[in-house]
Amino acid sequence: QVQVQEHGGGSVQSGGSLILSCTSSGHTFSGNCMGWFRQAPGKEREGVTALDIDGITKYLDSVQGRFTISQDNANNVLYLHMNLLKPEDTGMYFCAAGLSHGRYCYPRFGKQIAFSQRDFSFWGQGTQVTVSS
């Protein structure tokens, strides 16, 4: 049974930084589909970033240049580095993982990828990030 778990949420002031990590039992991140989503109170879940098997990444426009997705293959850990945090980044952050079956995970438009919740099979319970002004 695959389990995915997020770590590292917390409260931070505007302009601060946080690093979220995601670990999994029963699933290997390397060579598969990985992403982060978030959900603010009263809003729908939105995709923050995704990483394809060839290293191509996609970021939500509002986090581009501030957030970075990365992975530690040796330890099977996925990270989300968040800098210059804003109050509007507040929400529950979810790690998402899926199987690539040896193919690209997401639709391609040139060198751009488009991802959605449907691309992922395994989800964590979420970790809360609160950014105060």
Coordinates of N, CA and C in Angstrom, one line a residue:
Q1 N 0.8 -1.2 0.0 CA 0.0 0.0 0.0 C 0.9 1.2 0.0
V2 N 0.6 2.1 -0.9 CA 1.4 3.4 -1.0 C 0.9 4.4 0.0
Q3 N 1.9 5.0 0.7 CA 1.6 6.1 1.6 C 2.5 7.2 1.2
V4 N 1.9 8.4 1.2 CA 2.7 9.6 0.9 C 2.4 10.6 2.1
Q5 N 3.5 11.2 2.6 CA 3.4 12.1 3.7 C 4.2 13.4 3.6
E6 N 3.6 14.5 3.9 CA 4.2 15.8 3.8 C 4.8 16.1 5.2
H7 N 5.9 16.9 5.2 CA 6.5 17.4 6.4 C 6.9 18.9 6.2
G8 N 7.0 19.6 7.3 CA 7.6 20.9 7.2 C 6.7 22.1 7.1
G9 N 5.4 22.0 7.2 CA 4.6 23.1 7.2 C 4.7 23.9 8.5
G10 N 4.1 25.1 8.5 CA 4.2 25.9 9.7 C 3.8 27.4 9.4
S11 N 4.1 28.2 10.3 CA 3.7 29.6 10.2 C 5.0 30.5 10.0
V12 N 4.8 31.4 9.1 CA 6.0 32.3 8.8 C 5.5 33.7 8.4
Q13 N 6.3 34.7 8.6 CA 5.9 36.0 8.2 C 6.1 36.2 6.7
S14 N 5.4 37.2 6.2 CA 5.5 37.5 4.8 C 7.0 37.8 4.5
G15 N 7.4 37.3 3.4 CA 8.8 37.4 3.0 C 9.7 36.3 3.4
G16 N 9.2 35.5 4.3 CA 10.0 34.4 4.8 C 10.0 33.2 3.9
S17 N 10.7 32.1 4.4 CA 10.9 30.9 3.6 C 10.5 29.7 4.4
L18 N 10.1 28.6 3.7 CA 9.8 27.3 4.2 C 10.2 26.3 3.2
I19 N 10.6 25.1 3.7 CA 10.9 24.0 2.9 C 9.9 22.8 3.3
L20 N 9.1 22.4 2.4 CA 8.3 21.2 2.6 C 9.0 20.0 2.0
S21 N 8.8 18.9 2.7 CA 9.3 17.7 2.1 C 8.2 16.6 2.1
C22 N 8.4 15.6 1.2 CA 7.4 14.6 1.1 C 8.1 13.3 1.0
T23 N 7.7 12.3 1.8 CA 8.3 11.0 1.8 C 7.2 10.0 1.4
S24 N 7.6 8.8 0.9 CA 6.7 7.8 0.5 C 7.2 6.4 0.9
S25 N 6.2 5.6 1.3 CA 6.5 4.2 1.4 C 5.7 3.5 0.4
G26 N 6.3 2.5 -0.3 CA 5.7 1.8 -1.3 C 5.7 2.4 -2.7
H27 N 6.3 3.5 -2.8 CA 6.4 4.2 -4.1 C 7.7 4.9 -4.2
T28 N 8.3 4.9 -5.4 CA 9.6 5.5 -5.7 C 9.3 6.8 -6.5
F29 N 9.8 7.9 -6.1 CA 9.6 9.2 -6.8 C 10.4 9.2 -8.1
S30 N 11.6 8.7 -8.0 CA 12.4 8.8 -9.2 C 11.8 8.1 -10.4
G31 N 11.8 8.7 -11.5 CA 11.3 8.1 -12.7 C 9.7 8.1 -12.8
N32 N 9.1 8.8 -11.9 CA 7.7 8.8 -11.8 C 7.2 10.3 -11.8
C33 N 5.9 10.5 -11.6 CA 5.3 11.8 -11.7 C 5.2 12.4 -10.3
M34 N 5.6 13.7 -10.1 CA 5.6 14.3 -8.8 C 5.0 15.7 -8.9
G35 N 4.4 16.1 -7.9 CA 3.8 17.5 -7.9 C 3.4 17.9 -6.5
W36 N 3.1 19.2 -6.4 CA 2.6 19.8 -5.2 C 1.3 20.6 -5.5
F37 N 0.3 20.5 -4.7 CA -0.9 21.2 -4.8 C -1.2 22.0 -3.5
R38 N -2.1 22.9 -3.6 CA -2.5 23.6 -2.3 C -3.9 24.0 -2.4
Q39 N -4.5 24.2 -1.2 CA -5.9 24.5 -1.1 C -6.1 25.5 0.0
A40 N -6.5 26.7 -0.4 CA -6.8 27.7 0.6 C -8.3 27.6 1.1
P41 N -8.6 28.0 2.3 CA -9.9 27.9 2.8 C -11.0 28.5 1.9
G42 N -12.0 27.7 1.6 CA -13.0 28.2 0.7 C -12.7 28.2 -0.8
K43 N -11.5 27.7 -1.1 CA -11.1 27.7 -2.5 C -10.9 26.3 -3.0
E44 N -10.8 26.1 -4.3 CA -10.5 24.8 -4.9 C -9.0 24.5 -4.8
R45 N -8.7 23.3 -4.8 CA -7.3 22.9 -4.8 C -6.7 23.3 -6.2
E46 N -5.5 23.8 -6.1 CA -4.8 24.2 -7.3 C -3.4 23.6 -7.4
G47 N -3.0 23.4 -8.6 CA -1.6 22.9 -8.8 C -0.6 23.9 -8.6
V48 N 0.4 23.7 -7.8 CA 1.5 24.6 -7.5 C 2.7 24.3 -8.5
T49 N 3.0 23.1 -8.6 CA 4.2 22.7 -9.4 C 4.2 21.2 -9.7
A50 N 4.8 20.9 -10.8 CA 4.9 19.4 -11.1 C 6.3 19.2 -11.8
L51 N 6.7 18.0 -11.7 CA 8.0 17.6 -12.2 C 7.8 16.4 -13.1
D52 N 8.3 16.4 -14.3 CA 8.1 15.3 -15.2 C 9.4 14.4 -15.2
I53 N 9.4 13.3 -15.8 CA 10.5 12.3 -15.7 C 11.7 12.8 -16.3
D54 N 11.7 13.8 -17.2 CA 12.9 14.3 -17.9 C 13.4 15.6 -17.2
G55 N 12.8 15.9 -16.1 CA 13.2 17.1 -15.4 C 12.5 18.4 -15.7
I56 N 11.6 18.3 -16.7 CA 10.8 19.5 -17.0 C 9.9 19.8 -15.9
T57 N 9.8 21.1 -15.5 CA 8.9 21.5 -14.4 C 7.9 22.6 -14.9
K58 N 6.9 22.7 -14.2 CA 5.8 23.7 -14.4 C 5.4 24.3 -13.1
Y59 N 5.3 25.6 -13.1 CA 4.9 26.3 -11.9 C 3.7 27.1 -12.1
L60 N 2.9 27.2 -11.1 CA 1.8 28.2 -11.1 C 2.4 29.6 -11.3
D61 N 1.7 30.4 -12.1 CA 2.3 31.7 -12.4 C 2.6 32.5 -11.1
S62 N 1.8 32.4 -10.1 CA 2.0 33.3 -8.9 C 3.1 32.8 -8.1
V63 N 3.7 31.6 -8.3 CA 4.8 31.2 -7.5 C 6.1 31.1 -8.3
Q64 N 6.0 31.3 -9.6 CA 7.1 31.2 -10.5 C 8.2 32.2 -10.0
G65 N 9.4 31.6 -9.9 CA 10.6 32.4 -9.4 C 10.7 32.5 -7.9
R66 N 9.7 32.0 -7.2 CA 9.8 32.0 -5.7 C 9.8 30.5 -5.1
F67 N 9.2 29.6 -5.8 CA 9.1 28.2 -5.4 C 9.9 27.4 -6.3
T68 N 10.5 26.3 -5.7 CA 11.3 25.4 -6.5 C 11.0 23.9 -6.1
I69 N 10.7 23.1 -7.0 CA 10.5 21.7 -6.7 C 11.8 20.9 -7.0
S70 N 12.1 20.0 -6.1 CA 13.4 19.2 -6.3 C 13.2 17.9 -5.6
Q71 N 14.1 17.0 -6.0 CA 14.0 15.6 -5.4 C 15.3 15.1 -5.0
D72 N 15.3 14.2 -4.0 CA 16.5 13.5 -3.5 C 16.3 12.1 -3.8
N73 N 16.8 11.6 -4.9 CA 16.5 10.2 -5.3 C 17.1 9.2 -4.4
A74 N 18.3 9.5 -3.8 CA 18.9 8.6 -2.9 C 18.1 8.2 -1.7
N75 N 17.3 9.3 -1.2 CA 16.5 9.1 0.0 C 15.0 9.1 -0.3
N76 N 14.7 9.1 -1.6 CA 13.3 9.1 -2.0 C 12.5 10.2 -1.3
V77 N 12.9 11.4 -1.5 CA 12.3 12.6 -0.9 C 12.0 13.6 -2.0
L78 N 10.8 14.2 -1.9 CA 10.5 15.3 -2.8 C 10.4 16.6 -1.9
Y79 N 10.9 17.7 -2.5 CA 10.9 18.9 -1.8 C 10.1 20.0 -2.5
L80 N 9.7 21.0 -1.7 CA 9.2 22.2 -2.2 C 9.8 23.4 -1.4
H81 N 10.7 24.1 -2.1 CA 11.4 25.2 -1.5 C 10.6 26.4 -1.8
M82 N 10.1 27.1 -0.7 CA 9.3 28.3 -0.9 C 9.9 29.5 -0.3
N83 N 10.2 30.5 -1.1 CA 10.8 31.7 -0.7 C 9.9 32.9 -1.0
L84 N 10.2 34.0 -0.3 CA 9.4 35.3 -0.5 C 7.9 35.0 -0.3
L85 N 7.6 34.3 0.7 CA 6.2 33.9 0.9 C 5.3 35.1 1.1
K86 N 4.1 34.9 0.6 CA 3.1 36.0 0.7 C 1.9 35.4 1.5
P87 N 1.1 36.3 2.0 CA -0.1 35.8 2.7 C -1.0 35.0 1.8
E88 N -1.1 35.3 0.5 CA -1.9 34.5 -0.4 C -1.4 33.1 -0.7
D89 N -0.2 32.8 -0.2 CA 0.4 31.4 -0.3 C -0.2 30.5 0.8
T90 N -0.9 31.1 1.8 CA -1.5 30.4 2.9 C -2.4 29.3 2.4
G91 N -2.3 28.1 2.9 CA -3.2 27.0 2.6 C -2.6 25.7 3.0
M92 N -3.4 24.6 2.7 CA -2.9 23.3 3.0 C -2.2 22.8 1.7
Y93 N -1.0 22.3 1.9 CA -0.2 21.9 0.8 C -0.1 20.4 0.7
F94 N -0.3 19.9 -0.5 CA -0.4 18.4 -0.7 C 0.7 17.9 -1.6
C95 N 1.3 16.9 -1.2 CA 2.3 16.2 -2.1 C 1.5 15.2 -3.0
A96 N 1.8 15.1 -4.2 CA 1.1 14.2 -5.1 C 2.1 13.4 -5.9
A97 N 1.8 12.1 -6.1 CA 2.7 11.2 -6.9 C 1.9 10.3 -7.8
G98 N 2.5 9.9 -8.9 CA 1.9 9.0 -9.8 C 2.9 8.2 -10.6
L99 N 2.4 7.2 -11.2 CA 3.2 6.3 -12.0 C 3.3 6.8 -13.5
S100 N 4.6 6.8 -14.0 CA 4.8 7.3 -15.3 C 4.6 6.2 -16.4
H101 N 4.8 5.0 -15.9 CA 4.8 3.8 -16.9 C 5.8 4.0 -18.0
G102 N 6.9 4.7 -17.7 CA 7.9 4.9 -18.7 C 7.6 6.0 -19.7
R103 N 6.6 6.7 -19.6 CA 6.2 7.8 -20.5 C 6.2 9.2 -19.8
Y104 N 6.1 10.2 -20.6 CA 5.9 11.5 -20.0 C 4.6 11.5 -19.2
C105 N 4.7 12.3 -18.1 CA 3.5 12.2 -17.1 C 2.4 13.1 -17.6
Y106 N 2.7 14.2 -18.3 CA 1.8 15.3 -18.5 C 1.7 15.7 -20.0
P107 N 0.6 16.2 -20.4 CA 0.5 16.7 -21.8 C 1.6 17.7 -22.1
R108 N 2.1 17.7 -23.3 CA 3.2 18.6 -23.7 C 2.6 19.6 -24.7
F109 N 3.1 20.9 -24.6 CA 2.8 21.9 -25.6 C 4.1 22.6 -25.8
G110 N 4.8 22.1 -26.8 CA 6.2 22.5 -27.0 C 7.0 21.9 -25.9
K111 N 7.7 22.8 -25.2 CA 8.5 22.4 -24.0 C 7.7 22.7 -22.7
Q112 N 6.5 23.1 -22.8 CA 5.7 23.4 -21.7 C 4.8 22.1 -21.3
I113 N 4.6 21.9 -20.1 CA 3.7 20.8 -19.6 C 2.5 21.4 -19.0
A114 N 1.4 20.6 -19.0 CA 0.2 21.0 -18.3 C -0.2 19.9 -17.4
F115 N -0.4 20.2 -16.1 CA -0.7 19.1 -15.2 C -2.0 19.4 -14.4
S116 N -2.6 18.3 -14.0 CA -3.8 18.5 -13.1 C -3.9 17.3 -12.1
Q117 N -4.9 17.4 -11.2 CA -5.0 16.4 -10.2 C -5.1 15.0 -10.8
R118 N -5.7 14.9 -12.0 CA -6.0 13.6 -12.5 C -4.7 12.9 -12.9
D119 N -3.6 13.6 -13.0 CA -2.3 13.0 -13.3 C -1.7 12.2 -12.1
F120 N -2.2 12.3 -11.0 CA -1.6 11.7 -9.8 C -2.6 10.7 -9.1
S121 N -2.0 9.6 -8.6 CA -2.7 8.6 -8.0 C -2.6 8.6 -6.5
F122 N -1.5 9.1 -6.0 CA -1.2 9.0 -4.6 C -1.1 10.4 -4.0
W123 N -1.7 10.6 -2.8 CA -1.8 11.9 -2.2 C -1.5 11.8 -0.7
G124 N -0.8 12.8 -0.2 CA -0.6 12.9 1.2 C -1.8 13.6 1.9
Q125 N -1.8 13.7 3.2 CA -2.9 14.3 3.9 C -2.8 15.8 4.0
G126 N -1.6 16.3 3.6 CA -1.5 17.8 3.6 C -0.8 18.3 4.8
T127 N -0.1 19.4 4.6 CA 0.5 20.1 5.7 C 0.2 21.6 5.6
Q128 N -0.1 22.3 6.7 CA -0.6 23.6 6.7 C 0.6 24.6 6.6
V129 N 0.4 25.6 5.7 CA 1.4 26.7 5.6 C 0.5 28.0 5.8
T130 N 1.0 28.8 6.8 CA 0.3 30.0 7.1 C 1.3 31.1 7.0
V131 N 1.0 32.1 6.2 CA 1.9 33.3 6.0 C 1.2 34.5 6.5
S132 N 1.7 35.2 7.5 CA 1.1 36.3 8.1 C 1.8 37.6 7.5
S133 N 1.0 38.6 7.4 CA 1.4 39.9 6.9 C 2.1 40.8 7.9

